[in-house]
GROMACS .gro file of C-alpha atoms in nm:
model
  359
    1MET     CA    1   9.761  -0.669  -2.839
    2ILE     CA    2  10.124  -0.689  -2.708
    3LEU     CA    3  10.225  -0.842  -3.028
    4HIS     CA    4  10.048  -0.558  -3.230
    5LEU     CA    5  10.228  -0.302  -3.002
    6GLY     CA    6  10.559  -0.458  -3.076
    7LEU     CA    7  10.494  -0.466  -3.458
    8PHE     CA    8  10.396  -0.097  -3.440
    9ALA     CA    9  10.710   0.004  -3.271
   10VAL     CA   10  10.932  -0.199  -3.510
   11GLY     CA   11  10.757  -0.058  -3.795
   12LEU     CA   12  10.811   0.308  -3.694
   13VAL     CA   13  11.182   0.238  -3.626
   14ALA     CA   14  11.224   0.067  -3.965
   15LEU     CA   15  11.037   0.350  -4.141
   16VAL     CA   16  11.260   0.623  -3.996
   17ALA     CA   17  11.588   0.430  -4.046
   18GLY     CA   18  11.496   0.322  -4.405
   19ALA     CA   19  11.407   0.679  -4.500
   20GLU     CA   20  11.738   0.811  -4.354
   21LEU     CA   21  11.942   0.556  -4.546
   22LEU     CA   22  11.746   0.604  -4.863
   23VAL     CA   23  11.770   0.978  -4.860
   24ARG     CA   24  12.129   0.982  -4.769
   25GLY     CA   25  12.226   0.739  -5.045
   26ALA     CA   26  12.008   0.872  -5.313
   27SER     CA   27  12.094   1.243  -5.255
   28LYS     CA   28  12.461   1.178  -5.269
   29LEU     CA   29  12.425   0.978  -5.597
   30ALA     CA   30  12.204   1.254  -5.743
   31LEU     CA   31  12.443   1.537  -5.653
   32ALA     CA   32  12.740   1.341  -5.796
   33TRP     CA   33  12.541   1.324  -6.119
   34GLY     CA   34  12.520   1.697  -6.154
   35ILE     CA   35  12.149   1.749  -6.023
   36SER     CA   36  12.114   2.066  -5.828
   37PRO     CA   37  12.042   2.049  -5.452
   38LEU     CA   38  11.712   2.233  -5.496
   39VAL     CA   39  11.595   1.952  -5.731
   40VAL     CA   40  11.727   1.695  -5.502
   41GLY     CA   41  11.527   1.835  -5.223
   42LEU     CA   42  11.209   1.843  -5.433
   43THR     CA   43  11.250   1.490  -5.588
   44VAL     CA   44  11.495   1.259  -5.418
   45VAL     CA   45  11.442   1.358  -5.060
   46ALA     CA   46  11.078   1.414  -5.096
   47PHE     CA   47  11.017   1.098  -5.290
   48GLY     CA   48  11.237   0.906  -5.066
   49THR     CA   49  11.032   1.014  -4.749
   50SER     CA   50  10.717   0.929  -4.935
   51ALA     CA   51  10.825   0.567  -5.020
   52PRO     CA   52  10.642   0.436  -4.710
   53GLU     CA   53  10.309   0.575  -4.861
   54MET     CA   54  10.402   0.398  -5.194
   55ALA     CA   55  10.479   0.068  -5.011
   56VAL     CA   56  10.170   0.083  -4.793
   57SER     CA   57   9.922   0.174  -5.096
   58VAL     CA   58  10.071  -0.084  -5.323
   59GLY     CA   59  10.053  -0.350  -5.048
   60ALA     CA   60   9.700  -0.257  -4.959
   61VAL     CA   61   9.598  -0.301  -5.325
   62LEU     CA   62   9.763  -0.659  -5.337
   63SER     CA   63   9.573  -0.733  -5.022
   64GLY     CA   64   9.250  -0.626  -5.180
   65LYS     CA   65   9.209  -0.309  -4.964
   66THR     CA   66   9.179  -0.042  -5.232
   67ASP     CA   67   8.993   0.182  -4.985
   68LEU     CA   68   9.308   0.187  -4.770
   69ALA     CA   69   9.535   0.249  -5.071
   70LEU     CA   70   9.348   0.567  -5.176
   71GLY     CA   71   9.276   0.682  -4.825
   72ASN     CA   72   9.651   0.654  -4.733
   73ALA     CA   73   9.752   0.876  -5.024
   74VAL     CA   74   9.472   1.140  -4.964
   75GLY     CA   75   9.514   1.139  -4.599
   76SER     CA   76   9.891   1.168  -4.612
   77ASN     CA   77   9.863   1.479  -4.826
   78THR     CA   78   9.625   1.646  -4.579
   79PHE     CA   79   9.863   1.544  -4.290
   80ASN     CA   80  10.163   1.674  -4.483
   81VAL     CA   81  10.015   2.010  -4.544
   82LEU     CA   82   9.819   2.084  -4.226
   83PHE     CA   83  10.023   1.896  -3.962
   84ILE     CA   84  10.385   1.887  -4.084
   85LEU     CA   85  10.386   2.241  -4.223
   86GLY     CA   86  10.208   2.360  -3.923
   87LEU     CA   87  10.431   2.189  -3.671
   88ALA     CA   88  10.751   2.314  -3.853
   89ALA     CA   89  10.623   2.668  -3.869
   90VAL     CA   90  10.533   2.666  -3.503
   91ILE     CA   91  10.905   2.573  -3.437
   92THR     CA   92  11.019   2.859  -3.671
   93PRO     CA   93  10.862   3.075  -3.936
   94LEU     CA   94  10.932   2.898  -4.269
   95SER     CA   95  11.061   3.078  -4.577
   96VAL     CA   96  10.922   2.974  -4.914
   97HIS     CA   97  11.147   2.955  -5.214
   98ILE     CA   98  11.042   3.152  -5.516
   99GLN     CA   99  11.050   2.848  -5.737
  100ILE     CA  100  10.787   2.663  -5.507
  101ILE     CA  101  10.563   2.963  -5.534
  102ARG     CA  102  10.590   2.993  -5.920
  103SER     CA  103  10.588   2.626  -6.024
  104GLU     CA  104  10.547   2.354  -5.752
  105ALA     CA  105  10.253   2.502  -5.564
  106PRO     CA  106  10.042   2.550  -5.885
  107ILE     CA  107  10.131   2.185  -5.992
  108LEU     CA  108  10.029   2.068  -5.650
  109VAL     CA  109   9.686   2.237  -5.662
  110GLY     CA  110   9.643   2.133  -6.023
  111GLY     CA  111   9.714   1.772  -5.931
  112ALA     CA  112   9.462   1.779  -5.649
  113VAL     CA  113   9.196   1.917  -5.895
  114LEU     CA  114   9.277   1.650  -6.141
  115VAL     CA  115   9.251   1.360  -5.896
  116LEU     CA  116   8.913   1.502  -5.776
  117VAL     CA  117   8.775   1.527  -6.122
  118LEU     CA  118   8.903   1.174  -6.204
  119ALA     CA  119   8.738   1.042  -5.896
  120LEU     CA  120   8.389   1.191  -5.962
  121ASP     CA  121   8.275   0.871  -6.137
  122GLY     CA  122   8.358   0.663  -5.832
  123HIS     CA  123   8.674   0.498  -5.945
  124ILE     CA  124   9.020   0.574  -6.088
  125SER     CA  125   9.063   0.355  -6.390
  126MET     CA  126   9.376   0.211  -6.533
  127LEU     CA  127   9.393   0.488  -6.797
  128ASP     CA  128   9.357   0.757  -6.519
  129SER     CA  129   9.637   0.585  -6.324
  130ALA     CA  130   9.870   0.566  -6.627
  131MET     CA  131   9.814   0.939  -6.688
  132LEU     CA  132   9.889   1.032  -6.328
  133PHE     CA  133  10.201   0.827  -6.320
  134GLY     CA  134  10.308   0.968  -6.661
  135LEU     CA  135  10.270   1.322  -6.534
  136LEU     CA  136  10.509   1.227  -6.235
  137LEU     CA  137  10.775   1.098  -6.474
  138ALA     CA  138  10.733   1.417  -6.694
  139TYR     CA  139  10.753   1.642  -6.400
  140THR     CA  140  11.065   1.468  -6.263
  141THR     CA  141  11.233   1.460  -6.594
  142LEU     CA  142  11.169   1.835  -6.651
  143LEU     CA  143  11.317   1.924  -6.315
  144ILE     CA  144  11.626   1.717  -6.386
  145ILE     CA  145  11.678   1.872  -6.740
  146GLN     CA  146  11.627   2.221  -6.600
  147SER     CA  147  11.868   2.151  -6.323
  148ARG     CA  148  12.155   2.022  -6.537
  149ALA     CA  149  12.102   2.298  -6.783
  150GLN     CA  150  12.104   2.581  -6.540
  151LYS     CA  151  12.346   2.437  -6.282
  152THR     CA  152  12.191   2.656  -6.018
  153SER     CA  153  12.236   2.645  -5.648
  154SER     CA  154  12.004   2.725  -5.361
  155GLU     CA  155  11.953   2.724  -4.983
  156TYR     CA  156  11.970   2.340  -4.990
  157ASP     CA  157  12.349   2.359  -5.043
  158SER     CA  158  12.404   2.358  -4.656
  159GLU     CA  159  12.206   2.051  -4.607
  160LEU     CA  160  12.274   1.843  -4.919
  161GLN     CA  161  12.645   1.833  -5.002
  162PRO     CA  162  12.820   1.587  -5.208
  163ALA     CA  163  13.020   1.328  -5.014
  164GLU     CA  164  13.375   1.438  -4.960
  165PRO     CA  165  13.639   1.201  -5.098
  166GLY     CA  166  13.759   0.965  -4.850
  167ARG     CA  167  13.431   0.958  -4.642
  168TRP     CA  168  13.269   0.623  -4.593
  169ASP     CA  169  12.962   0.734  -4.811
  170SER     CA  170  13.160   0.885  -5.098
  171ARG     CA  171  13.179   0.572  -5.308
  172PRO     CA  172  12.891   0.482  -5.547
  173TRP     CA  173  12.859   0.127  -5.444
  174VAL     CA  174  12.815   0.224  -5.076
  175GLN     CA  175  12.550   0.492  -5.191
  176GLY     CA  176  12.375   0.228  -5.392
  177THR     CA  177  12.380  -0.011  -5.091
  178LEU     CA  178  12.226   0.256  -4.875
  179VAL     CA  179  11.940   0.309  -5.122
  180LEU     CA  180  11.875  -0.071  -5.143
  181ALA     CA  181  11.886  -0.113  -4.763
  182GLY     CA  182  11.658   0.190  -4.722
  183LEU     CA  183  11.396   0.058  -4.961
  184VAL     CA  184  11.401  -0.285  -4.763
  185LEU     CA  185  11.345  -0.118  -4.437
  186LEU     CA  186  11.075   0.097  -4.580
  187VAL     CA  187  10.876  -0.180  -4.726
  188GLY     CA  188  10.918  -0.398  -4.426
  189GLY     CA  189  10.838  -0.126  -4.176
  190SER     CA  190  10.538  -0.014  -4.369
  191ASN     CA  191  10.390  -0.372  -4.363
  192ALA     CA  192  10.445  -0.402  -4.003
  193LEU     CA  193  10.298  -0.054  -3.934
  194VAL     CA  194   9.985  -0.121  -4.139
  195ASN     CA  195   9.912  -0.456  -3.986
  196ALA     CA  196   9.945  -0.311  -3.635
  197SER     CA  197   9.754   0.008  -3.712
  198VAL     CA  198   9.468  -0.180  -3.883
  199ALA     CA  199   9.437  -0.412  -3.576
  200PHE     CA  200   9.421  -0.105  -3.334
  201ALA     CA  201   9.171   0.074  -3.550
  202LYS     CA  202   8.950  -0.229  -3.609
  203ALA     CA  203   8.921  -0.271  -3.219
  204LEU     CA  204   8.791   0.091  -3.211
  205GLY     CA  205   8.533   0.002  -3.496
  206LEU     CA  206   8.689   0.226  -3.765
  207SER     CA  207   8.654   0.154  -4.125
  208ASP     CA  208   8.944   0.088  -4.374
  209VAL     CA  209   8.895   0.432  -4.521
  210VAL     CA  210   8.920   0.610  -4.183
  211ILE     CA  211   9.213   0.395  -4.091
  212GLY     CA  212   9.398   0.499  -4.418
  213LEU     CA  213   9.305   0.856  -4.375
  214THR     CA  214   9.427   0.899  -4.018
  215ILE     CA  215   9.643   0.632  -3.845
  216VAL     CA  216   9.818   0.476  -4.165
  217ALA     CA  217   9.849   0.829  -4.321
  218ALA     CA  218  10.024   0.979  -4.018
  219GLY     CA  219  10.229   0.666  -3.969
  220THR     CA  220  10.365   0.664  -4.329
  221SER     CA  221  10.428   1.031  -4.310
  222LEU     CA  222  10.668   1.008  -4.012
  223PRO     CA  223  10.977   1.037  -4.229
  224GLU     CA  224  10.844   1.371  -4.365
  225VAL     CA  225  10.781   1.484  -4.006
  226ALA     CA  226  11.128   1.390  -3.899
  227ALA     CA  227  11.289   1.558  -4.210
  228SER     CA  228  11.083   1.885  -4.194
  229VAL     CA  229  11.101   1.932  -3.818
  230MET     CA  230  11.472   1.863  -3.808
  231ALA     CA  231  11.517   2.106  -4.100
  232ALA     CA  232  11.317   2.365  -3.911
  233ILE     CA  233  11.536   2.322  -3.599
  234LYS     CA  234  11.861   2.351  -3.798
  235GLY     CA  235  11.744   2.667  -3.967
  236GLU     CA  236  11.705   2.494  -4.311
  237ARG     CA  237  11.355   2.642  -4.356
  238ASP     CA  238  11.332   2.599  -4.738
  239ILE     CA  239  11.394   2.213  -4.696
  240ALA     CA  240  11.105   2.186  -4.450
  241VAL     CA  241  10.869   2.341  -4.726
  242GLY     CA  242  11.022   2.171  -5.023
  243ASN     CA  243  11.012   1.829  -4.869
  244VAL     CA  244  10.627   1.864  -4.792
  245VAL     CA  245  10.548   2.002  -5.141
  246GLY     CA  246  10.757   1.747  -5.319
  247SER     CA  247  10.599   1.464  -5.117
  248CYS     CA  248  10.246   1.575  -5.190
  249VAL     CA  249  10.324   1.587  -5.559
  250PHE     CA  250  10.465   1.239  -5.536
  251ASN     CA  251  10.159   1.112  -5.344
  252ILE     CA  252   9.917   1.261  -5.596
  253PHE     CA  253  10.080   1.143  -5.922
  254GLY     CA  254  10.299   0.866  -5.799
  255VAL     CA  255  10.137   0.669  -5.509
  256ILE     CA  256   9.774   0.699  -5.656
  257GLY     CA  257   9.892   0.629  -6.006
  258LEU     CA  258  10.100   0.334  -5.935
  259ALA     CA  259   9.840   0.192  -5.695
  260GLY     CA  260   9.587   0.210  -5.977
  261LEU     CA  261   9.816   0.049  -6.218
  262VAL     CA  262   9.887  -0.245  -5.975
  263ALA     CA  263   9.497  -0.285  -5.907
  264ALA     CA  264   9.448  -0.301  -6.283
  265ALA     CA  265   9.724  -0.557  -6.320
  266THR     CA  266   9.581  -0.779  -6.063
  267GLY     CA  267   9.246  -0.783  -6.227
  268LEU     CA  268   9.061  -0.508  -6.037
  269ASP     CA  269   8.888  -0.226  -6.204
  270GLY     CA  270   9.132   0.041  -6.080
  271LEU     CA  271   9.085   0.208  -5.755
  272VAL     CA  272   8.736   0.231  -5.600
  273VAL     CA  273   8.663   0.579  -5.459
  274PRO     CA  274   8.433   0.556  -5.155
  275GLU     CA  275   8.147   0.801  -5.143
  276ALA     CA  276   8.282   0.962  -4.824
  277VAL     CA  277   8.628   1.025  -4.980
  278ARG     CA  278   8.471   1.151  -5.304
  279HIS     CA  279   8.236   1.396  -5.126
  280PHE     CA  280   8.457   1.512  -4.832
  281ASP     CA  281   8.803   1.393  -4.788
  282LEU     CA  282   8.940   1.486  -5.149
  283TRP     CA  283   8.773   1.839  -5.100
  284VAL     CA  284   8.960   1.867  -4.773
  285MET     CA  285   9.289   1.783  -4.939
  286LEU     CA  286   9.216   2.031  -5.215
  287ALA     CA  287   9.125   2.298  -4.967
  288ALA     CA  288   9.448   2.249  -4.755
  289MET     CA  289   9.657   2.276  -5.073
  290VAL     CA  290   9.461   2.595  -5.188
  291ALA     CA  291   9.511   2.751  -4.847
  292CYS     CA  292   9.887   2.725  -4.910
  293LEU     CA  293   9.879   2.975  -5.182
  294PRO     CA  294   9.772   3.290  -4.977
  295VAL     CA  295  10.007   3.162  -4.694
  296PHE     CA  296  10.296   3.125  -4.933
  297LEU     CA  297  10.240   3.460  -5.084
  298SER     CA  298  10.209   3.654  -4.757
  299GLY     CA  299  10.559   3.766  -4.740
  300ARG     CA  300  10.699   3.433  -4.885
  301GLU     CA  301  10.673   3.272  -4.552
  302ILE     CA  302  10.458   3.057  -4.313
  303ALA     CA  303  10.423   3.241  -4.000
  304ARG     CA  304  10.387   3.078  -3.652
  305TRP     CA  305  10.019   3.185  -3.625
  306GLU     CA  306   9.946   3.023  -3.971
  307GLY     CA  307  10.137   2.714  -3.849
  308MET     CA  308   9.900   2.704  -3.546
  309LEU     CA  309   9.598   2.745  -3.773
  310PHE     CA  310   9.706   2.452  -3.988
  311LEU     CA  311   9.751   2.230  -3.675
  312ALA     CA  312   9.407   2.338  -3.541
  313TYR     CA  313   9.244   2.245  -3.880
  314TYR     CA  314   9.412   1.916  -3.877
  315ALA     CA  315   9.276   1.845  -3.529
  316ALA     CA  316   8.931   1.943  -3.643
  317TYR     CA  317   8.955   1.718  -3.952
  318THR     CA  318   9.068   1.412  -3.743
  319GLY     CA  319   8.775   1.491  -3.492
  320TYR     CA  320   8.526   1.493  -3.764
  321LEU     CA  321   8.655   1.162  -3.903
  322VAL     CA  322   8.629   0.985  -3.574
  323LEU     CA  323   8.290   1.127  -3.491
  324SER     CA  324   8.152   1.042  -3.828
  325ALA     CA  325   8.283   0.696  -3.804
  326GLN     CA  326   8.107   0.645  -3.473
  327HIS     CA  327   7.800   0.833  -3.576
  328HIS     CA  328   7.834   1.048  -3.254
  329GLY     CA  329   7.549   1.277  -3.167
  330ALA     CA  330   7.787   1.578  -3.146
  331LEU     CA  331   7.873   1.554  -3.518
  332PRO     CA  332   7.595   1.785  -3.637
  333ALA     CA  333   7.677   2.058  -3.407
  334PHE     CA  334   8.059   2.018  -3.477
  335SER     CA  335   7.994   2.045  -3.848
  336GLY     CA  336   7.774   2.346  -3.814
  337VAL     CA  337   8.027   2.540  -3.611
  338MET     CA  338   8.302   2.445  -3.866
  339MET     CA  339   8.111   2.543  -4.192
  340GLY     CA  340   7.932   2.839  -4.058
  341PHE     CA  341   8.185   3.016  -3.855
  342VAL     CA  342   8.534   2.872  -3.844
  343ILE     CA  343   8.605   2.800  -4.202
  344PRO     CA  344   8.454   3.137  -4.350
  345LEU     CA  345   8.650   3.338  -4.080
  346THR     CA  346   8.981   3.159  -4.175
  347ILE     CA  347   8.930   3.221  -4.548
  348VAL     CA  348   8.886   3.592  -4.490
  349THR     CA  349   9.202   3.596  -4.261
  350LEU     CA  350   9.409   3.409  -4.531
  351VAL     CA  351   9.302   3.630  -4.804
  352VAL     CA  352   9.374   3.949  -4.597
  353SER     CA  353   9.716   3.819  -4.512
  354ALA     CA  354   9.800   3.760  -4.876
  355LEU     CA  355   9.728   4.127  -4.965
  356PRO     CA  356  10.041   4.339  -5.031
  357LYS     CA  357  10.164   4.477  -4.712
  358ARG     CA  358  10.218   4.854  -4.664
  359HIS     CA  359  10.532   4.968  -4.518
   0.00000   0.00000   0.00000
């Protein structure tokens, strides 16, 4: 057990350090190539902090744990929306960039619906995976083309500035080295974190799916936690939202897509979607993303009370998973209260908050 604790600690440190190096190097390179700071925040920074999810899911497929691969991606998205946005909004109300409302949020919800539809037959095939990964490439290419054509700037400017001449990170070979070192740390840290987390969860009698949806999903999302919380503390509120939205897009199209392609390449029939994930967890992920729409539209910000609501829902979701895994006697009463009272009341509250405010 002491060895697993050590692995867990080393994995966390490597993940955070790797994400920092990858984001620093990649963002400097991207800005030097003329890509706008907003697009860097939605792609390079968001994708960089989602690299642990990619490493963990691909590693899980190679180990034959396709349940863990899919559960990690789905659980990470639920964690990103409910926990990270909730925590950052509690620190300070988060403003939402108009581009996120007009394009990224609908893409996010549409991607969640697409994955849900693809998973209805119980597995995500190689063709499904190729389509998802192709959509990620198309989305990223479109953002870059629009950025280079418009040369727009945004609130990301204060956080993501090109390296000044003479600085240690101003040279392309240094930036490339940072990217490579970050990737190595992310892959190594992810492997250590997964091994330790699985050992802990197995000792508690949890399944691979629950492990992926909770412990591994939260662990691989730590770079997003660090990036969004630090952005909120510094007042860079758009970065906190953009990082989460971009990471979720990457998880849906990139992580699930690539994991499915790797599974097919190793002789497996794509990704198997467990019944529990198909009937519950994918719907929770979709509901969390749909809930973002009225929250984003209510004054183009996420208020503190909405952040607390998101945190409370994540706590309830995690509690349900643990009770369900242990077949606890309190599960029916817990589910009845959530479905019959808490969720309907929350839906009404969110809809009312999205209505135009009278001044």
